[in-house]
Amino acid sequence: MAQTNEMAIASGRGRFDEFLTDVGRGVGPATSVDDGADRMVAAERGASGAAVRARYEAGASELRALLAAIDPHRRVDWVAGQLSARTLATTRLAETWIHTGDVAEALDVELPPAPRLRHIARLAWRTIPYAFTSAGRELHGPVAFRLRGPNGDAWDFTSDEQAVTTIGGDGFELCLVAARRVDPATTSLTGQGPDVDAVLQLVRTYA
């Protein structure tokens, strides 16, 4: 998390390629995004817990300040290509939430779902075409989400075109599925249309 927050800071400052060159020096070629991240983290292992925490807190504070000041529509570089600064902020929210949940689960701490997860659900919806392309699959048409937030509010995500596939149910569960933390078959999520199973299999919040 500390490393990827620093990557986001570099992206916001127009130094994304420079950051990758510096952090990847001596790591070797990667076969995928996951492999590259694993190699980059492994190359920096060994610091104390206190040092890692201090590094994370400093980077998170700097990133929050940067994202608060930047034009949210500005295009910046990221792992899967260019995206808006607003979307970059949402990807950082998503990854921070996912790994906070991992730590909480290990410590047997229950984290209640919060309304801000709506941003993560929207990110999952917006990146469905990317997820399908990455998997070499084709969508039959637009997908809509008709979800329910933790306070009972509607989280509806639709495009201008008529959806051919609709996913409905608990927004928190959708976020967990997109984070690859639960099997969609164990949730209350339902759907209609030709791509329901594929969407629930492929939906994601990361590159």
PDB file of C-alpha atoms in Angstrom:
ATOM      1  CA  MET A   1       0.000   0.000   0.000  1.00  0.00           C
ATOM      2  CA  ALA A   2       2.820   2.415   0.817  1.00  0.00           C
ATOM      3  CA  GLN A   3       4.503   1.641  -2.478  1.00  0.00           C
ATOM      4  CA  THR A   4       1.399   2.016  -4.633  1.00  0.00           C
ATOM      5  CA  ASN A   5       0.401   5.249  -2.873  1.00  0.00           C
ATOM      6  CA  GLU A   6       3.832   6.566  -3.809  1.00  0.00           C
ATOM      7  CA  MET A   7       3.176   5.386  -7.370  1.00  0.00           C
ATOM      8  CA  ALA A   8      -0.080   7.373  -7.376  1.00  0.00           C
ATOM      9  CA  ILE A   9       1.746  10.453  -6.104  1.00  0.00           C
ATOM     10  CA  ALA A  10       4.242  10.117  -8.942  1.00  0.00           C
ATOM     11  CA  SER A  11       1.361   9.741 -11.401  1.00  0.00           C
ATOM     12  CA  GLY A  12      -0.326  12.901 -10.158  1.00  0.00           C
ATOM     13  CA  ARG A  13       2.948  14.782 -10.554  1.00  0.00           C
ATOM     14  CA  GLY A  14       3.583  13.501 -14.070  1.00  0.00           C
ATOM     15  CA  ARG A  15       6.462  11.215 -13.019  1.00  0.00           C
ATOM     16  CA  PHE A  16       4.803   7.816 -13.402  1.00  0.00           C
ATOM     17  CA  ASP A  17       7.317   6.364 -15.886  1.00  0.00           C
ATOM     18  CA  GLU A  18      10.214   7.703 -13.831  1.00  0.00           C
ATOM     19  CA  PHE A  19       8.814   6.028 -10.703  1.00  0.00           C
ATOM     20  CA  LEU A  20       8.456   2.664 -12.439  1.00  0.00           C
ATOM     21  CA  THR A  21      12.004   2.903 -13.730  1.00  0.00           C
ATOM     22  CA  ASP A  22      13.385   3.669 -10.277  1.00  0.00           C
ATOM     23  CA  VAL A  23      11.392   1.097  -8.312  1.00  0.00           C
ATOM     24  CA  GLY A  24      11.749  -1.562 -10.981  1.00  0.00           C
ATOM     25  CA  ARG A  25      15.504  -1.270 -11.289  1.00  0.00           C
ATOM     26  CA  GLY A  26      16.993  -4.693 -10.626  1.00  0.00           C
ATOM     27  CA  VAL A  27      13.583  -6.349 -10.209  1.00  0.00           C
ATOM     28  CA  GLY A  28      13.568  -8.006 -13.624  1.00  0.00           C
ATOM     29  CA  PRO A  29      10.834  -8.363 -16.252  1.00  0.00           C
ATOM     30  CA  ALA A  30       7.344  -9.254 -15.043  1.00  0.00           C
ATOM     31  CA  THR A  31       4.884 -11.590 -16.725  1.00  0.00           C
ATOM     32  CA  SER A  32       1.772  -9.729 -15.499  1.00  0.00           C
ATOM     33  CA  VAL A  33       0.614  -6.797 -13.379  1.00  0.00           C
ATOM     34  CA  ASP A  34       0.332  -9.076 -10.335  1.00  0.00           C
ATOM     35  CA  ASP A  35       3.783 -10.522 -10.938  1.00  0.00           C
ATOM     36  CA  GLY A  36       5.260  -7.054 -11.304  1.00  0.00           C
ATOM     37  CA  ALA A  37       3.675  -5.861  -8.068  1.00  0.00           C
ATOM     38  CA  ASP A  38       4.908  -8.962  -6.256  1.00  0.00           C
ATOM     39  CA  ARG A  39       8.455  -8.406  -7.484  1.00  0.00           C
ATOM     40  CA  MET A  40       8.445  -4.724  -6.561  1.00  0.00           C
ATOM     41  CA  VAL A  41       7.220  -5.435  -3.040  1.00  0.00           C
ATOM     42  CA  ALA A  42       9.634  -8.345  -2.540  1.00  0.00           C
ATOM     43  CA  ALA A  43      12.551  -6.092  -3.506  1.00  0.00           C
ATOM     44  CA  GLU A  44      11.737  -3.726  -0.616  1.00  0.00           C
ATOM     45  CA  ARG A  45      10.938  -6.219   2.129  1.00  0.00           C
ATOM     46  CA  GLY A  46      12.883  -6.163   5.376  1.00  0.00           C
ATOM     47  CA  ALA A  47      11.932  -2.822   6.954  1.00  0.00           C
ATOM     48  CA  SER A  48      10.491  -2.830  10.470  1.00  0.00           C
ATOM     49  CA  GLY A  49       6.779  -2.586  11.055  1.00  0.00           C
ATOM     50  CA  ALA A  50       7.207   0.888  12.519  1.00  0.00           C
ATOM     51  CA  ALA A  51       9.138   2.037   9.467  1.00  0.00           C
ATOM     52  CA  VAL A  52       6.543   0.653   7.069  1.00  0.00           C
ATOM     53  CA  ARG A  53       3.741   2.298   9.040  1.00  0.00           C
ATOM     54  CA  ALA A  54       5.516   5.659   9.014  1.00  0.00           C
ATOM     55  CA  ARG A  55       6.125   5.339   5.289  1.00  0.00           C
ATOM     56  CA  TYR A  56       2.478   4.479   4.647  1.00  0.00           C
ATOM     57  CA  GLU A  57       1.099   7.315   6.783  1.00  0.00           C
ATOM     58  CA  ALA A  58       3.387   9.887   5.151  1.00  0.00           C
ATOM     59  CA  GLY A  59       2.493   8.722   1.653  1.00  0.00           C
ATOM     60  CA  ALA A  60      -1.250   8.542   2.362  1.00  0.00           C
ATOM     61  CA  SER A  61      -1.223  12.076   3.766  1.00  0.00           C
ATOM     62  CA  GLU A  62       0.692  13.399   0.773  1.00  0.00           C
ATOM     63  CA  LEU A  63      -1.586  11.592  -1.680  1.00  0.00           C
ATOM     64  CA  ARG A  64      -4.756  12.962  -0.047  1.00  0.00           C
ATOM     65  CA  ALA A  65      -3.401  16.502  -0.314  1.00  0.00           C
ATOM     66  CA  LEU A  66      -2.387  15.973  -3.940  1.00  0.00           C
ATOM     67  CA  LEU A  67      -5.757  14.533  -4.976  1.00  0.00           C
ATOM     68  CA  ALA A  68      -7.610  17.319  -3.176  1.00  0.00           C
ATOM     69  CA  ALA A  69      -5.698  19.941  -5.168  1.00  0.00           C
ATOM     70  CA  ILE A  70      -5.618  18.341  -8.626  1.00  0.00           C
ATOM     71  CA  ASP A  71      -8.234  18.872 -11.361  1.00  0.00           C
ATOM     72  CA  PRO A  72     -10.418  15.738 -11.013  1.00  0.00           C
ATOM     73  CA  HIS A  73     -10.813  15.521 -14.805  1.00  0.00           C
ATOM     74  CA  ARG A  74      -7.089  15.649 -15.552  1.00  0.00           C
ATOM     75  CA  ARG A  75      -5.759  12.535 -17.271  1.00  0.00           C
ATOM     76  CA  VAL A  76      -2.929  10.758 -15.458  1.00  0.00           C
ATOM     77  CA  ASP A  77      -0.941   7.599 -16.129  1.00  0.00           C
ATOM     78  CA  TRP A  78      -1.691   4.370 -14.292  1.00  0.00           C
ATOM     79  CA  VAL A  79      -1.063   0.638 -14.596  1.00  0.00           C
ATOM     80  CA  ALA A  80      -3.722  -0.079 -17.223  1.00  0.00           C
ATOM     81  CA  GLY A  81      -3.296   3.210 -19.104  1.00  0.00           C
ATOM     82  CA  GLN A  82      -4.502   6.750 -18.619  1.00  0.00           C
ATOM     83  CA  LEU A  83      -7.464   7.594 -16.399  1.00  0.00           C
ATOM     84  CA  SER A  84      -8.903  10.653 -14.706  1.00  0.00           C
ATOM     85  CA  ALA A  85      -7.513  11.857 -11.394  1.00  0.00           C
ATOM     86  CA  ARG A  86     -10.948  11.199  -9.908  1.00  0.00           C
ATOM     87  CA  THR A  87     -10.831   7.574 -11.031  1.00  0.00           C
ATOM     88  CA  LEU A  88      -7.293   7.254  -9.658  1.00  0.00           C
ATOM     89  CA  ALA A  89      -8.603   8.465  -6.293  1.00  0.00           C
ATOM     90  CA  THR A  90     -11.346   5.838  -6.433  1.00  0.00           C
ATOM     91  CA  THR A  91      -8.868   3.060  -7.233  1.00  0.00           C
ATOM     92  CA  ARG A  92      -6.838   4.077  -4.170  1.00  0.00           C
ATOM     93  CA  LEU A  93     -10.020   4.077  -2.061  1.00  0.00           C
ATOM     94  CA  ALA A  94     -10.840   0.610  -3.376  1.00  0.00           C
ATOM     95  CA  GLU A  95      -7.415  -0.894  -2.738  1.00  0.00           C
ATOM     96  CA  THR A  96      -7.181   0.657   0.725  1.00  0.00           C
ATOM     97  CA  TRP A  97     -10.622  -0.720   1.623  1.00  0.00           C
ATOM     98  CA  ILE A  98      -9.800  -4.182   0.273  1.00  0.00           C
ATOM     99  CA  HIS A  99      -6.579  -4.566   2.220  1.00  0.00           C
ATOM    100  CA  THR A 100      -7.988  -2.949   5.359  1.00  0.00           C
ATOM    101  CA  GLY A 101     -10.582  -5.715   5.210  1.00  0.00           C
ATOM    102  CA  ASP A 102      -7.858  -8.332   4.844  1.00  0.00           C
ATOM    103  CA  VAL A 103      -6.135  -7.068   7.984  1.00  0.00           C
ATOM    104  CA  ALA A 104      -9.417  -6.798   9.885  1.00  0.00           C
ATOM    105  CA  GLU A 105     -10.332 -10.375   8.982  1.00  0.00           C
ATOM    106  CA  ALA A 106      -6.960 -11.629  10.209  1.00  0.00           C
ATOM    107  CA  LEU A 107      -7.541  -9.828  13.511  1.00  0.00           C
ATOM    108  CA  ASP A 108     -11.169 -11.009  13.756  1.00  0.00           C
ATOM    109  CA  VAL A 109     -12.438  -7.416  13.549  1.00  0.00           C
ATOM    110  CA  GLU A 110     -15.708  -6.729  11.749  1.00  0.00           C
ATOM    111  CA  LEU A 111     -15.800  -3.592   9.595  1.00  0.00           C
ATOM    112  CA  PRO A 112     -19.348  -2.386   8.881  1.00  0.00           C
ATOM    113  CA  PRO A 113     -20.042  -1.303   5.284  1.00  0.00           C
ATOM    114  CA  ALA A 114     -20.000   2.454   4.745  1.00  0.00           C
ATOM    115  CA  PRO A 115     -21.819   4.683   2.198  1.00  0.00           C
ATOM    116  CA  ARG A 116     -18.499   5.566   0.541  1.00  0.00           C
ATOM    117  CA  LEU A 117     -18.416   2.044  -0.890  1.00  0.00           C
ATOM    118  CA  ARG A 118     -20.755   3.442  -3.540  1.00  0.00           C
ATOM    119  CA  HIS A 119     -17.654   4.857  -5.262  1.00  0.00           C
ATOM    120  CA  ILE A 120     -16.140   1.368  -5.384  1.00  0.00           C
ATOM    121  CA  ALA A 121     -19.320  -0.166  -6.781  1.00  0.00           C
ATOM    122  CA  ARG A 122     -19.383   2.501  -9.479  1.00  0.00           C
ATOM    123  CA  LEU A 123     -15.732   1.820 -10.311  1.00  0.00           C
ATOM    124  CA  ALA A 124     -16.527  -1.876 -10.685  1.00  0.00           C
ATOM    125  CA  TRP A 125     -19.397  -1.025 -13.030  1.00  0.00           C
ATOM    126  CA  ARG A 126     -17.383   1.408 -15.145  1.00  0.00           C
ATOM    127  CA  THR A 127     -14.508  -1.037 -15.620  1.00  0.00           C
ATOM    128  CA  ILE A 128     -16.627  -3.992 -16.780  1.00  0.00           C
ATOM    129  CA  PRO A 129     -15.617  -3.470 -20.450  1.00  0.00           C
ATOM    130  CA  TYR A 130     -11.953  -3.424 -19.417  1.00  0.00           C
ATOM    131  CA  ALA A 131     -12.402  -6.605 -17.361  1.00  0.00           C
ATOM    132  CA  PHE A 132     -13.984  -8.397 -20.307  1.00  0.00           C
ATOM    133  CA  THR A 133     -11.286  -7.208 -22.727  1.00  0.00           C
ATOM    134  CA  SER A 134      -8.536  -8.327 -20.335  1.00  0.00           C
ATOM    135  CA  ALA A 135     -10.134 -11.783 -20.176  1.00  0.00           C
ATOM    136  CA  GLY A 136     -10.560 -12.006 -23.947  1.00  0.00           C
ATOM    137  CA  ARG A 137     -14.359 -12.010 -23.603  1.00  0.00           C
ATOM    138  CA  GLU A 138     -17.039  -9.970 -25.363  1.00  0.00           C
ATOM    139  CA  LEU A 139     -20.067  -8.286 -23.836  1.00  0.00           C
ATOM    140  CA  HIS A 140     -23.447  -8.724 -25.497  1.00  0.00           C
ATOM    141  CA  GLY A 141     -24.266  -5.127 -24.625  1.00  0.00           C
ATOM    142  CA  PRO A 142     -24.398  -2.531 -21.828  1.00  0.00           C
ATOM    143  CA  VAL A 143     -24.618  -3.643 -18.193  1.00  0.00           C
ATOM    144  CA  ALA A 144     -26.616  -1.934 -15.449  1.00  0.00           C
ATOM    145  CA  PHE A 145     -26.208  -2.221 -11.677  1.00  0.00           C
ATOM    146  CA  ARG A 146     -29.312  -1.858  -9.483  1.00  0.00           C
ATOM    147  CA  LEU A 147     -27.828  -2.118  -6.028  1.00  0.00           C
ATOM    148  CA  ARG A 148     -28.828  -1.315  -2.465  1.00  0.00           C
ATOM    149  CA  GLY A 149     -26.489   0.642  -0.205  1.00  0.00           C
ATOM    150  CA  PRO A 150     -25.914  -0.043   3.518  1.00  0.00           C
ATOM    151  CA  ASN A 151     -28.472   2.612   4.451  1.00  0.00           C
ATOM    152  CA  GLY A 152     -31.080   1.223   2.061  1.00  0.00           C
ATOM    153  CA  ASP A 153     -30.395   3.858  -0.604  1.00  0.00           C
ATOM    154  CA  ALA A 154     -30.353   2.970  -4.304  1.00  0.00           C
ATOM    155  CA  TRP A 155     -27.024   2.577  -6.052  1.00  0.00           C
ATOM    156  CA  ASP A 156     -28.093   2.595  -9.696  1.00  0.00           C
ATOM    157  CA  PHE A 157     -25.476   2.681 -12.440  1.00  0.00           C
ATOM    158  CA  THR A 158     -26.642   2.755 -16.039  1.00  0.00           C
ATOM    159  CA  SER A 159     -25.434   4.120 -19.356  1.00  0.00           C
ATOM    160  CA  ASP A 160     -27.390   6.094 -21.952  1.00  0.00           C
ATOM    161  CA  GLU A 161     -27.887   2.872 -23.887  1.00  0.00           C
ATOM    162  CA  GLN A 162     -30.457   0.255 -22.919  1.00  0.00           C
ATOM    163  CA  ALA A 163     -28.857  -2.394 -20.702  1.00  0.00           C
ATOM    164  CA  VAL A 164     -29.061  -5.994 -21.864  1.00  0.00           C
ATOM    165  CA  THR A 165     -27.734  -7.342 -18.556  1.00  0.00           C
ATOM    166  CA  THR A 166     -28.714  -6.116 -15.096  1.00  0.00           C
ATOM    167  CA  ILE A 167     -27.115  -7.055 -11.779  1.00  0.00           C
ATOM    168  CA  GLY A 168     -29.069  -6.391  -8.596  1.00  0.00           C
ATOM    169  CA  GLY A 169     -28.720  -6.850  -4.869  1.00  0.00           C
ATOM    170  CA  ASP A 170     -26.571  -5.745  -1.973  1.00  0.00           C
ATOM    171  CA  GLY A 171     -23.964  -3.135  -2.899  1.00  0.00           C
ATOM    172  CA  PHE A 172     -21.567  -4.258  -0.191  1.00  0.00           C
ATOM    173  CA  GLU A 173     -21.642  -7.809  -1.532  1.00  0.00           C
ATOM    174  CA  LEU A 174     -20.984  -6.523  -5.042  1.00  0.00           C
ATOM    175  CA  CYS A 175     -17.917  -4.686  -3.768  1.00  0.00           C
ATOM    176  CA  LEU A 176     -16.648  -7.868  -2.098  1.00  0.00           C
ATOM    177  CA  VAL A 177     -17.159  -9.821  -5.330  1.00  0.00           C
ATOM    178  CA  ALA A 178     -15.340  -7.146  -7.337  1.00  0.00           C
ATOM    179  CA  ALA A 179     -12.511  -7.264  -4.800  1.00  0.00           C
ATOM    180  CA  ARG A 180     -12.316 -11.040  -5.344  1.00  0.00           C
ATOM    181  CA  ARG A 181     -12.909 -11.642  -1.660  1.00  0.00           C
ATOM    182  CA  VAL A 182     -16.103 -13.707  -1.921  1.00  0.00           C
ATOM    183  CA  ASP A 183     -17.582 -16.123  -4.437  1.00  0.00           C
ATOM    184  CA  PRO A 184     -20.634 -14.521  -6.106  1.00  0.00           C
ATOM    185  CA  ALA A 185     -22.490 -17.805  -5.646  1.00  0.00           C
ATOM    186  CA  THR A 186     -22.407 -17.245  -1.865  1.00  0.00           C
ATOM    187  CA  THR A 187     -24.057 -13.809  -2.118  1.00  0.00           C
ATOM    188  CA  SER A 188     -27.620 -12.606  -2.636  1.00  0.00           C
ATOM    189  CA  LEU A 189     -26.717 -10.922  -5.929  1.00  0.00           C
ATOM    190  CA  THR A 190     -29.042 -11.719  -8.805  1.00  0.00           C
ATOM    191  CA  GLY A 191     -29.268 -10.730 -12.432  1.00  0.00           C
ATOM    192  CA  GLN A 192     -31.009 -10.868 -15.751  1.00  0.00           C
ATOM    193  CA  GLY A 193     -29.510 -11.006 -19.213  1.00  0.00           C
ATOM    194  CA  PRO A 194     -26.910 -12.916 -21.227  1.00  0.00           C
ATOM    195  CA  ASP A 195     -23.828 -11.762 -19.324  1.00  0.00           C
ATOM    196  CA  VAL A 196     -24.863 -12.167 -15.679  1.00  0.00           C
ATOM    197  CA  ASP A 197     -22.523 -15.058 -14.862  1.00  0.00           C
ATOM    198  CA  ALA A 198     -19.621 -13.561 -16.815  1.00  0.00           C
ATOM    199  CA  VAL A 199     -20.005 -10.142 -15.172  1.00  0.00           C
ATOM    200  CA  LEU A 200     -20.003 -11.624 -11.685  1.00  0.00           C
ATOM    201  CA  GLN A 201     -16.993 -13.747 -12.598  1.00  0.00           C
ATOM    202  CA  LEU A 202     -14.949 -10.946 -14.168  1.00  0.00           C
ATOM    203  CA  VAL A 203     -16.000  -7.752 -12.358  1.00  0.00           C
ATOM    204  CA  ARG A 204     -13.058  -6.151 -10.567  1.00  0.00           C
ATOM    205  CA  THR A 205     -11.741  -2.930  -9.057  1.00  0.00           C
ATOM    206  CA  TYR A 206      -8.097  -3.207 -10.070  1.00  0.00           C
ATOM    207  CA  ALA A 207      -5.873  -3.733 -13.115  1.00  0.00           C
TER     208      ALA A 207
END
